[in-house]
Short mmCIF file of C-alpha atoms and ligand atoms in Angstrom, two decimals:
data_model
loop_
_atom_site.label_atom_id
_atom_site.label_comp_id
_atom_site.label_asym_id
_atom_site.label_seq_id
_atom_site.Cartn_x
_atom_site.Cartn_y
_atom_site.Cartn_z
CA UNK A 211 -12.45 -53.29 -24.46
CA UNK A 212 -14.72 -54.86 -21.73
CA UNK A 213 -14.53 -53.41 -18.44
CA UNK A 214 -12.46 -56.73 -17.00
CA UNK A 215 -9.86 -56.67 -20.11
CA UNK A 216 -9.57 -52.90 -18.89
CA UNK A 217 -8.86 -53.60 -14.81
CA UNK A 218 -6.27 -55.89 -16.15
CA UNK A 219 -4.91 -53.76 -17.98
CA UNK A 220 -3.88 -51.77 -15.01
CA UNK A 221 -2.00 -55.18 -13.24
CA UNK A 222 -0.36 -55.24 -16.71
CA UNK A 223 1.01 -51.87 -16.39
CA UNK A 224 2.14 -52.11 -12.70
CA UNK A 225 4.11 -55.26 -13.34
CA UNK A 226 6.72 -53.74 -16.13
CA UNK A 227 9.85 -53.96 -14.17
CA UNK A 228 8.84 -56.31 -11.38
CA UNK A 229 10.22 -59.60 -10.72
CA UNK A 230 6.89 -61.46 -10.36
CA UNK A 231 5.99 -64.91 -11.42
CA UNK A 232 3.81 -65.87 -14.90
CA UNK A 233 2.14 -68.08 -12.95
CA UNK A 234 0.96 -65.64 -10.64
CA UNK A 235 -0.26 -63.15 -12.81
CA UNK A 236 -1.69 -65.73 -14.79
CA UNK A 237 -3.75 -66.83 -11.27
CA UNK A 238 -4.89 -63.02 -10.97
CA UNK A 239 -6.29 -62.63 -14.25
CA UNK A 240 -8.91 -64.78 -13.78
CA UNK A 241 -11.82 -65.00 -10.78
CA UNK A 242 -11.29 -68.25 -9.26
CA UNK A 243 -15.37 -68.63 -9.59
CA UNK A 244 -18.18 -66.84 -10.90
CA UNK A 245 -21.63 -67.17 -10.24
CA UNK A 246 -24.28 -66.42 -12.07
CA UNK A 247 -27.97 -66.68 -10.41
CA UNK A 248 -31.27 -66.20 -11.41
CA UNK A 249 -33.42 -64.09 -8.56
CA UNK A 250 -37.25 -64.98 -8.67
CA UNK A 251 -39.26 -62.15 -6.76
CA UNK A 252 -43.08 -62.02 -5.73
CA UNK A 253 -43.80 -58.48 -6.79
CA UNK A 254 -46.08 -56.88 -4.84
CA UNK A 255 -49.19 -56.98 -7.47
CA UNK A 256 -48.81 -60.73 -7.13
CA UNK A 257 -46.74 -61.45 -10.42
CA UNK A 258 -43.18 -62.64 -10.50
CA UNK A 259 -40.52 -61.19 -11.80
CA UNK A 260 -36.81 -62.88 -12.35
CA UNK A 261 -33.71 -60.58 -11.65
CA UNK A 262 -30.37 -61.45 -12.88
CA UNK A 263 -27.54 -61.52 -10.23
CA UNK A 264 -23.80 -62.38 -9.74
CA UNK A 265 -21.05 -63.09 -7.27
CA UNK A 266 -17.82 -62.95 -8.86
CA UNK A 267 -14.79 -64.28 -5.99
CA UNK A 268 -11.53 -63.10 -7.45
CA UNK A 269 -9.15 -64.64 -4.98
CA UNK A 270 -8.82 -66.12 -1.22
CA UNK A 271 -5.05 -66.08 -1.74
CA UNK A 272 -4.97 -63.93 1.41
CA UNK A 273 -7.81 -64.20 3.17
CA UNK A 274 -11.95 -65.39 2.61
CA UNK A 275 -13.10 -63.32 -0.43
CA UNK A 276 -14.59 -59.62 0.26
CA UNK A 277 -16.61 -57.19 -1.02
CA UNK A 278 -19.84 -55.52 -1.63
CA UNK A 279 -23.13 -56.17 -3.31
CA UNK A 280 -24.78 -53.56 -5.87
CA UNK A 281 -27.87 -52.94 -6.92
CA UNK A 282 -27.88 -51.65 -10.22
CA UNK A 283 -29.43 -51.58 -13.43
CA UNK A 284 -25.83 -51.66 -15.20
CA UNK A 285 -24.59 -54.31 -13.26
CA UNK A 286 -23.15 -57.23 -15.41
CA UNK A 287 -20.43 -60.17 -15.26
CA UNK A 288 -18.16 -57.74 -16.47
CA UNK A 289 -18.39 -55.40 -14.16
CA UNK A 290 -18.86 -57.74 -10.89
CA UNK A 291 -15.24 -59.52 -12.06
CA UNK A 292 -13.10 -55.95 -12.58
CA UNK A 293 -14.86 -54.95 -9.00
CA UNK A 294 -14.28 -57.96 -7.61
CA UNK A 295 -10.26 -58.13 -9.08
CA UNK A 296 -10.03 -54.36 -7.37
CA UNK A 297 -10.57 -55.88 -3.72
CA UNK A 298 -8.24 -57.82 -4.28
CA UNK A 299 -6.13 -55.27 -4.90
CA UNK A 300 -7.27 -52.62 -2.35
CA UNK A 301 -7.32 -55.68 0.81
CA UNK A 302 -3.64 -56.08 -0.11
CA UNK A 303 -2.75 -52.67 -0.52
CA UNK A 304 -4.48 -51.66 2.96
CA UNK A 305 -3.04 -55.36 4.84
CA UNK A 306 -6.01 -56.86 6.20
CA UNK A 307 -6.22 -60.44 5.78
CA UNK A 308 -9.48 -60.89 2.70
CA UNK A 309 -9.22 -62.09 -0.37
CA UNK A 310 -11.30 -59.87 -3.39
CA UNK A 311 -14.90 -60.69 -4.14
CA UNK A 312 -18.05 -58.49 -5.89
CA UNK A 313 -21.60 -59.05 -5.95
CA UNK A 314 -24.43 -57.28 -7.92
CA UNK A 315 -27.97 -57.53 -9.22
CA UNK A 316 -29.41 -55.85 -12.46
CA UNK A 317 -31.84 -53.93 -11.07
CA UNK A 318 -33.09 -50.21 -10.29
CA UNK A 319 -33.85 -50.58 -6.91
CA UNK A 320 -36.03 -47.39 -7.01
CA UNK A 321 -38.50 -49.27 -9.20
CA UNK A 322 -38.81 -51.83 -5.84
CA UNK A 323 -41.54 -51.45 -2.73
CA UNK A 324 -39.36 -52.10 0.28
CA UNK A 325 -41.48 -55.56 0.32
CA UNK A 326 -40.25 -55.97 -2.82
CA UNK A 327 -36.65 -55.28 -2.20
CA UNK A 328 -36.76 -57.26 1.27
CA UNK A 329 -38.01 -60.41 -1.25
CA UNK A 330 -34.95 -59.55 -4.10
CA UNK A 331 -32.21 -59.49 -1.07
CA UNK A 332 -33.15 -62.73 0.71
CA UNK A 333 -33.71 -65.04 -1.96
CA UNK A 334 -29.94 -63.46 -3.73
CA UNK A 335 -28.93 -64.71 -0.66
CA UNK A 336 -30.73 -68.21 -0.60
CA UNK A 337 -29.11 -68.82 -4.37
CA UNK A 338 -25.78 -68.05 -3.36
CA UNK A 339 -25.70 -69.07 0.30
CA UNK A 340 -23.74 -72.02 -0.46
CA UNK A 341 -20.52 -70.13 -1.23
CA UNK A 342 -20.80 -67.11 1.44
CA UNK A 343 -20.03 -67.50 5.24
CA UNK A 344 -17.93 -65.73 7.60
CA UNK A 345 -14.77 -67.62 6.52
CA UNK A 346 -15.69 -68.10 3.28
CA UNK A 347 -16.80 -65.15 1.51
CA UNK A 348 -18.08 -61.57 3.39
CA UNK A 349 -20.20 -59.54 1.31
CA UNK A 350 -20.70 -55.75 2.61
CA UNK A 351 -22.72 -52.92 0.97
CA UNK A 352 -21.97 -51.19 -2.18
CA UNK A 353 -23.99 -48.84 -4.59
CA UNK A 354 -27.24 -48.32 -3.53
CA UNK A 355 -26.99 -50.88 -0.80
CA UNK A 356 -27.03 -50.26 3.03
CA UNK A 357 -27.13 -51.76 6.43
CA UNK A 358 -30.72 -52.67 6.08
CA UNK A 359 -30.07 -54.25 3.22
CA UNK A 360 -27.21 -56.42 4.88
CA UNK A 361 -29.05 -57.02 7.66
CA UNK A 362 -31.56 -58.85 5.57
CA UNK A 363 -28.51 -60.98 4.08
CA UNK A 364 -27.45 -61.90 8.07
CA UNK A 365 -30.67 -62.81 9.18
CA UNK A 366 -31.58 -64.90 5.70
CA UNK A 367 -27.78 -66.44 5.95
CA UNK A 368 -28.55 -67.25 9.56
CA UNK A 369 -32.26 -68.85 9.19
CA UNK A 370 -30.36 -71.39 6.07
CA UNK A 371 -27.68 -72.46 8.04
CA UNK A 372 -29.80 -72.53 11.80
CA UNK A 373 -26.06 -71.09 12.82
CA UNK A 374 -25.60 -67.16 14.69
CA UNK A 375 -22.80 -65.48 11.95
CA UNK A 376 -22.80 -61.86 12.40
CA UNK A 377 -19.71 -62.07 11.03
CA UNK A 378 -21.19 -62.97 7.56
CA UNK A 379 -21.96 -59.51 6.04
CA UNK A 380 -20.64 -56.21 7.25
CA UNK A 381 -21.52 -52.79 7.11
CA UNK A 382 -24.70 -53.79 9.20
CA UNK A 383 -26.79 -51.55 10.63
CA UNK A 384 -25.47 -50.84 14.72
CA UNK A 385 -28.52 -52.23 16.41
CA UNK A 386 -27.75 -55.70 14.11
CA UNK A 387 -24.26 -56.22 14.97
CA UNK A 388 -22.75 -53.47 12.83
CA UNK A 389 -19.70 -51.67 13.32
CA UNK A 390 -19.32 -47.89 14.90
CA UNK A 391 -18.13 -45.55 12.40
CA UNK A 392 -18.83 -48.36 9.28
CA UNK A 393 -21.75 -45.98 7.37
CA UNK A 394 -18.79 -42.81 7.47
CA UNK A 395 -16.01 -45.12 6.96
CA UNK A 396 -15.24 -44.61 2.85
CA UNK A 397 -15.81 -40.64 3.12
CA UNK A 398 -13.93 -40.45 6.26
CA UNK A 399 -10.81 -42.56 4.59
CA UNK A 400 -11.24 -40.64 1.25
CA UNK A 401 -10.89 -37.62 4.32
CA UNK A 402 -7.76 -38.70 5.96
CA UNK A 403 -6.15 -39.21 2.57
CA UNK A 404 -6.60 -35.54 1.43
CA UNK A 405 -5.52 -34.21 4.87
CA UNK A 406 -2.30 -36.15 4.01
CA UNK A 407 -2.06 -34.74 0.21
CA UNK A 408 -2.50 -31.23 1.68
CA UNK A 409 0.62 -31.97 4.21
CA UNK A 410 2.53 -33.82 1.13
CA UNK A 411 1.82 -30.87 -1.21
CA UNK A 412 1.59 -27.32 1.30
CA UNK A 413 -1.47 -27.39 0.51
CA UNK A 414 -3.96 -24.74 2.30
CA UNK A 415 -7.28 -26.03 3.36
CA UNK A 416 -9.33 -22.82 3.28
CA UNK A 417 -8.27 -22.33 -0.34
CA UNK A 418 -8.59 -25.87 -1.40
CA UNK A 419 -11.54 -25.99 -3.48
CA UNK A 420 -13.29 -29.30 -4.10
CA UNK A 421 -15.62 -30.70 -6.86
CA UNK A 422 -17.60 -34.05 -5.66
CA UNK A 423 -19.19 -36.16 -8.13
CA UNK A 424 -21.77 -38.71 -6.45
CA UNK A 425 -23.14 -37.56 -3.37
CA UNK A 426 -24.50 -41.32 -2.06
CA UNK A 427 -23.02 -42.25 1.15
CA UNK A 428 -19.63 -41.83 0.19
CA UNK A 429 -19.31 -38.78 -1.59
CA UNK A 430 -21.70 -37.05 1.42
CA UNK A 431 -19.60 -38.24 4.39
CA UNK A 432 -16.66 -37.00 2.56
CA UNK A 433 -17.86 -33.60 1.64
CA UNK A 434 -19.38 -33.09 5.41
CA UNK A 435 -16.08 -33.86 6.41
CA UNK A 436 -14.11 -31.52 4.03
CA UNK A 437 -16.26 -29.21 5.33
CA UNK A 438 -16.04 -29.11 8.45
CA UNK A 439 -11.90 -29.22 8.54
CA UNK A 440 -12.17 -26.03 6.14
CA UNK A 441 -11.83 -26.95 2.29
CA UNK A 442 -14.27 -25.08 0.22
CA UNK A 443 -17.02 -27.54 -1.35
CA UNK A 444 -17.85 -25.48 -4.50
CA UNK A 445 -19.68 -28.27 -6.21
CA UNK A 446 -21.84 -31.86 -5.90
CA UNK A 447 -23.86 -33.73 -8.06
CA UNK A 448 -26.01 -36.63 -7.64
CA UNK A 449 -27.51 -38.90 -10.68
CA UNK A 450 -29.59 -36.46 -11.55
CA UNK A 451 -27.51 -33.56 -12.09
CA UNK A 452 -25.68 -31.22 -9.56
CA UNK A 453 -25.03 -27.72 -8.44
CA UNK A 454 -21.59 -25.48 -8.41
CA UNK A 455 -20.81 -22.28 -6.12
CA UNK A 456 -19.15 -20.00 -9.28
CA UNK A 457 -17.43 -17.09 -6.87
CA UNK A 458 -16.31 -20.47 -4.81
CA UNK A 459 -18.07 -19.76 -1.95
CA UNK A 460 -19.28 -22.64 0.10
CA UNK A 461 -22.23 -24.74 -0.30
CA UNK A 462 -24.29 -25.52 2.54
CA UNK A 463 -24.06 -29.18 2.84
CA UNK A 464 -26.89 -29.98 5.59
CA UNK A 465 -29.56 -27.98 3.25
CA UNK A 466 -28.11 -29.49 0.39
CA UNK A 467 -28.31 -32.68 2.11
CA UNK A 468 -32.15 -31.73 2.78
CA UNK A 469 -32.75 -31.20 -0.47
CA UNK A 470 -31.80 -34.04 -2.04
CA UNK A 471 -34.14 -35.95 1.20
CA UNK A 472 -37.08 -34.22 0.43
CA UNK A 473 -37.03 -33.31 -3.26
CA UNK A 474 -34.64 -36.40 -4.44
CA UNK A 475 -31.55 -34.58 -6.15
CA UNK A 476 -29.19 -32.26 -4.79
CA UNK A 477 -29.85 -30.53 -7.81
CA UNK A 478 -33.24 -29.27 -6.23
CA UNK A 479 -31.42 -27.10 -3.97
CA UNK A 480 -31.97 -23.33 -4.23
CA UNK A 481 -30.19 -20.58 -3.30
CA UNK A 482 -29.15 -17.40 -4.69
CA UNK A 483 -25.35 -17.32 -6.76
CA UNK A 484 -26.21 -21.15 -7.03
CA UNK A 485 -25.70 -22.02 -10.65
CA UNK A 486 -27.15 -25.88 -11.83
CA UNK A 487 -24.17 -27.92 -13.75
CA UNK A 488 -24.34 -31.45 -15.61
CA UNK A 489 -22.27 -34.23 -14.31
CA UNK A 490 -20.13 -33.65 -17.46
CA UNK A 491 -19.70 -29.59 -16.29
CA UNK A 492 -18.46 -31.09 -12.90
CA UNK A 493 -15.88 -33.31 -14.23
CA UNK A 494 -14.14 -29.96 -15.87
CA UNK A 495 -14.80 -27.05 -13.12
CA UNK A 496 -11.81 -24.99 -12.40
CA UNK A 497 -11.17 -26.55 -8.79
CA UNK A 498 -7.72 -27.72 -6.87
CA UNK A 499 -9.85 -31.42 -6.08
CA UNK A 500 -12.01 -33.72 -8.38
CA UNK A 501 -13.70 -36.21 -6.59
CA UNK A 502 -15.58 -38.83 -8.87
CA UNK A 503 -17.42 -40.41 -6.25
CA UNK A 504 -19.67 -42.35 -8.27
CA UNK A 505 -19.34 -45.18 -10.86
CA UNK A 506 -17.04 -46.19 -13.06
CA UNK A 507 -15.69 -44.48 -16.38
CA UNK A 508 -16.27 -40.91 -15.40
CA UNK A 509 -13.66 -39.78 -16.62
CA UNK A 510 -12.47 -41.37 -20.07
CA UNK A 511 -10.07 -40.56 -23.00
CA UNK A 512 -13.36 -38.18 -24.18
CA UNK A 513 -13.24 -35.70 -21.53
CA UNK A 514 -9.62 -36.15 -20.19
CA UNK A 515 -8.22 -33.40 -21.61
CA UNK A 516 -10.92 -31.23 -20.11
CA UNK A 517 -10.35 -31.56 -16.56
CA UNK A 518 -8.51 -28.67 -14.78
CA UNK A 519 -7.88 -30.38 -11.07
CA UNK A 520 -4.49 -30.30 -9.71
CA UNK A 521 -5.76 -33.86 -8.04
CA UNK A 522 -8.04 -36.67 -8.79
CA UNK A 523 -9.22 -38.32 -5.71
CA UNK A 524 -10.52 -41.99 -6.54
CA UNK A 525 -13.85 -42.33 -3.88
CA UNK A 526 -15.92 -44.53 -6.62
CA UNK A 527 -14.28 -47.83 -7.96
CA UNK A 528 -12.90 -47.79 -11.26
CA UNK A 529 -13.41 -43.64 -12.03
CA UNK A 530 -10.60 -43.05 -14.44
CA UNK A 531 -10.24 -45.55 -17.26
CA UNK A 532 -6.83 -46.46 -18.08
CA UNK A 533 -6.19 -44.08 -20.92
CA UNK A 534 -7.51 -41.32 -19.54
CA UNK A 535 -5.28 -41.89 -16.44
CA UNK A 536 -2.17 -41.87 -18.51
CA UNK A 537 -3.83 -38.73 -20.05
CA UNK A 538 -4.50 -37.27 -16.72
CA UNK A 539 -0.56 -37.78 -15.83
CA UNK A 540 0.60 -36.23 -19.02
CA UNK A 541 -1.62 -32.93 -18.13
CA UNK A 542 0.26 -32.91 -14.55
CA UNK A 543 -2.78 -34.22 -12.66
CA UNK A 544 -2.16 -36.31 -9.74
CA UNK A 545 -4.39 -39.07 -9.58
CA UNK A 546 -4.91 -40.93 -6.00
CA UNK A 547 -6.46 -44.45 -6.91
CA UNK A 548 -9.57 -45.71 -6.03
CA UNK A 549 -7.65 -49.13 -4.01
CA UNK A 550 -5.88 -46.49 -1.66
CA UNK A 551 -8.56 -43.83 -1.66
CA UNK A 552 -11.56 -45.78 -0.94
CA UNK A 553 -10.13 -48.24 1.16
CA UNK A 554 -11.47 -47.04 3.96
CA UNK A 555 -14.55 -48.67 3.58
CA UNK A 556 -13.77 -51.90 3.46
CA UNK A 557 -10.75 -51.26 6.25
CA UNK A 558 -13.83 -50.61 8.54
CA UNK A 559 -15.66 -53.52 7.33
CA UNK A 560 -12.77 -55.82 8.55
CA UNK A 561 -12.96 -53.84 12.13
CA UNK A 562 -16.38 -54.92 12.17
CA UNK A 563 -15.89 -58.66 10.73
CA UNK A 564 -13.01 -58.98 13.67
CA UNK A 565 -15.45 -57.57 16.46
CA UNK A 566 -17.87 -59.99 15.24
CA UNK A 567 -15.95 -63.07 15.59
CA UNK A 568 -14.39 -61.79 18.93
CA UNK A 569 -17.56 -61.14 20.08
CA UNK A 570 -16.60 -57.51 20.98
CA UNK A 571 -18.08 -53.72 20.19
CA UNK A 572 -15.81 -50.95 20.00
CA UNK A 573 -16.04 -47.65 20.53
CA UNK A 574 -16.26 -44.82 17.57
CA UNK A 575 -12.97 -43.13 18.54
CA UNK A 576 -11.10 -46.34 18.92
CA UNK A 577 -12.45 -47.64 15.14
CA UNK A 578 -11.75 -44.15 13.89
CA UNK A 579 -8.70 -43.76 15.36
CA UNK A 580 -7.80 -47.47 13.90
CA UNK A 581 -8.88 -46.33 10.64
CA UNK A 582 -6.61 -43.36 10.52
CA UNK A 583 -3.90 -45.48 11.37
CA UNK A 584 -4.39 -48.26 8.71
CA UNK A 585 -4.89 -44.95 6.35
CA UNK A 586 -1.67 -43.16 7.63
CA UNK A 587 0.31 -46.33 6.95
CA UNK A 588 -0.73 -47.19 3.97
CA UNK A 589 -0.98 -43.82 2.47
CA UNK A 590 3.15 -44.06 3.17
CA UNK A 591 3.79 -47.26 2.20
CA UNK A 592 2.50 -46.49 -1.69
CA UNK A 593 3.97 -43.18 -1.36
CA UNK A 594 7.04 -44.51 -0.73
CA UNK A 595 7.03 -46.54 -3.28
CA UNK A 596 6.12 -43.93 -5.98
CA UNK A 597 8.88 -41.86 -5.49
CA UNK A 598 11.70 -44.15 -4.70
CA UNK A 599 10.44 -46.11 -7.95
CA UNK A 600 9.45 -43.08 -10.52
CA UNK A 601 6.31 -44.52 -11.02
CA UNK A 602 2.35 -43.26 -10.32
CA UNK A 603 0.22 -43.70 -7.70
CA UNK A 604 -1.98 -46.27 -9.14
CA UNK A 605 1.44 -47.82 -10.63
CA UNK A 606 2.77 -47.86 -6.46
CA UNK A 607 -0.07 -49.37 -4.91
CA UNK A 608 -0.97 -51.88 -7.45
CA UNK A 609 2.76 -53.19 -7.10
CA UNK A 610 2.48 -53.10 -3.11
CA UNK A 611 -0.65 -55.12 -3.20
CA UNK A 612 0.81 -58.06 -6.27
CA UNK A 613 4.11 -58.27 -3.91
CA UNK A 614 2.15 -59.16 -1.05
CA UNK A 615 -0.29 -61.39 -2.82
CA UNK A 616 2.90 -63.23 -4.42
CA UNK A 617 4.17 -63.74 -1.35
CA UNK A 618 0.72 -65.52 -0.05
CA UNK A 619 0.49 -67.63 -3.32
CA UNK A 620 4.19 -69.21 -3.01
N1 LIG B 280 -18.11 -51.80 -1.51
C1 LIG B 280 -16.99 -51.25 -0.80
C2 LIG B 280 -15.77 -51.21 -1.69
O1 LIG B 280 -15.87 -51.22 -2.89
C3 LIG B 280 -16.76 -51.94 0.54
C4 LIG B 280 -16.46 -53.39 0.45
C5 LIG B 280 -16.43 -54.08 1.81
O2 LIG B 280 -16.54 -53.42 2.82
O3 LIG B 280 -16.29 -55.30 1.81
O4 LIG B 280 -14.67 -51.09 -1.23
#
């Protein structure tokens, strides 16, 4: 099945019971447009190379279309429209007013000079600048993607259209109109929903032990956090492979961190009782937490039946497939999805999009603080919902994000 057949899928399985509309399911399973563009760039020895990019807008039902922009070399139409139907779902489930939109480019951006990536970003932008503004569509970063990165959309957006719209692209860098708190945002949301699965469970921090697949700018933020509120990190991985604490003692994130800086894998780090595990180890350590932090289709009907967490925290988009979440359930694993557990992100990026049209800058505690509320709320709202209704997590949130959307399409 392609990787769009399987995201619908999971509306399909949320709407069994629910009295919505044909019509508007029929409206959700497909992207109101998809773009495909081809992206000439000047490489740097003075030939040209054409990339292959995409910007898939699900739906505006409830706002201008949102979402990030990859840079990958797996990136495909398939993949932009399921990422792009799962903002959709995640801006309803967390309330703010977007719509869903992806973007991506098939590309390893590690094969790229800067010069070279500078060129890639700003003439993406120039192809698709006609269906992008701050009303319109908001694009924000995604795998390997940062504030640099969407600075370089802003400024190329802004030179097209002779207009100032810093409220174009988020998850800019601070010192281009970014938001405080934007970078940490998806670890530190991923963070406030496990401190609320520890109170909903008894859970006990200090012998909480967490495995973290992906350790980009997500799955760092939320181990540092973890951390530092007392869980015991006993594992992290990165593309290259990763490293596991066996007597679950915990790893030191800052050298960890260090090494993956200076020697390009987190898997470089030393240190004695450290043992070196695959990606596929990871997925089945022995811990209370699995994070898949990563991409999507970690965790499949293959290697289901292998992992031994209590609870599956979401962090990446689209970790679990669909079988293997029903698999997951069956084993007694709680699974906390990916539009309630990485929300968090693009809840920040909708602080920053609203500072930017007010013209405002707030401070880190108040965006943090707003951020734990939006979490709080909406980690009740689909919790709620799951137990009054018998159904899972995934089940609960997809449902509270397809009433609300009905609502805006009647
Ligand atoms: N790429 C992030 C996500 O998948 C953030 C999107 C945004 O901030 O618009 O949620």
């Amino acid at each position: 099945m392609s990787q769009y057949s399987n995201a619908l899928q999971q509306l399909h399985n949320a709407i069994q019971g629910l009295d919505i509309s044909r019509s508007v399911i029929a409206l959700l399973e497909h992207p109101e447009r998809v773009l495909t563009v081809s992206v000439p760039v000047e490489m740097d020895d003075g030939s040209t190379k054409v990339f292959t990019g995409f910007r898939s807008q699900h739906s505006n039902v409830r706002g201008p279309y949102k979402g990030g922009i990859r840079f990958h070399e797996n990136v495909s139409e398939e993949e932009v429209k399921a990422l792009s139907f799962w903002m959709t779902i995640k801006n309803a489930v967390i309330n703010v007013p977007f719509g869903g939109g992806k973007g991506g480019i098939i590309v390893n951006p590690k094969e790229l000079s800067e010069r070279e990536l500078e060129r890639l970003t700003r003439m993406f932008v120039r192809r698709i600048a006609s269906v992008i503004g701050p009303e319109t569509d908001i694009p924000a970063p995604d795998v390997n993607t940062d504030g640099k990165i969407m600075g370089w959309i802003r400024d190329e957006y802004e030179k097209i259209t002779g207009t100032d719209a810093p409220g174009v692209v988020t998850g800019k860098s601070v010192e281009d109109g970014g938001s405080l708190g934007r970078a940490e945002a998806t670890g530190r949301g991923g963070f406030f929903v496990l401190e609320r699965l520890r109170e909903e469970y008894d859970l006990d921090s200090e012998n909480t032990t967490v495995a973290i697949q992906g350790f980009g700018n997500v799955g760092y933020h939320f181990a540092r956090l973890a951390h530092e509120a007392g869980y015991k990190v006993v594992a992290v991985s990165d593309s290259r492979g990763g490293i596991s604490s066996p007597d679950g003692s915990f790893l030191n994130l800052e050298d960890v961190l260090v090494a993956k800086k200076v020697r390009g894998s987190v898997a470089d780090y030393e240190q004695v009782g450290i043992k070196r595990v695959t990606n596929e180890e990871l997925l089945e350590l022995d811990v209370d937490v699995l994070v898949p932090a990563a991409l999507e289709n970690s965790i499949t009907a293959e290697n289901a039946k292998n992992v031994k967490a209590r609870y599956v925290l979401e962090l990446a988009n689209g970790p679990v497939s669909p079988e293997a979440c029903v698999m997951l359930h069956n084993q007694g694993t709680t699974v906390i999805p990916d539009v309630l557990a990485n929300s968090g992100g693009v809840a920040v990026s909708y602080f920053e999009w609203k500072q930017n049209m007010d013209n405002e800058r707030w401070k880190e505690k108040l965006v943090n603080d707003k951020l734990k509320d939006l979490m709080d709320d909406t980690f009740d709202s689909v919790l709620s919902i799951a137990r009054n209704r018998k159904v899972t997590w995934r089940i609960a949130a997809y449902q509270l994000a397809i009433e609300r959307i009905s609502e805006a399409m009647k």
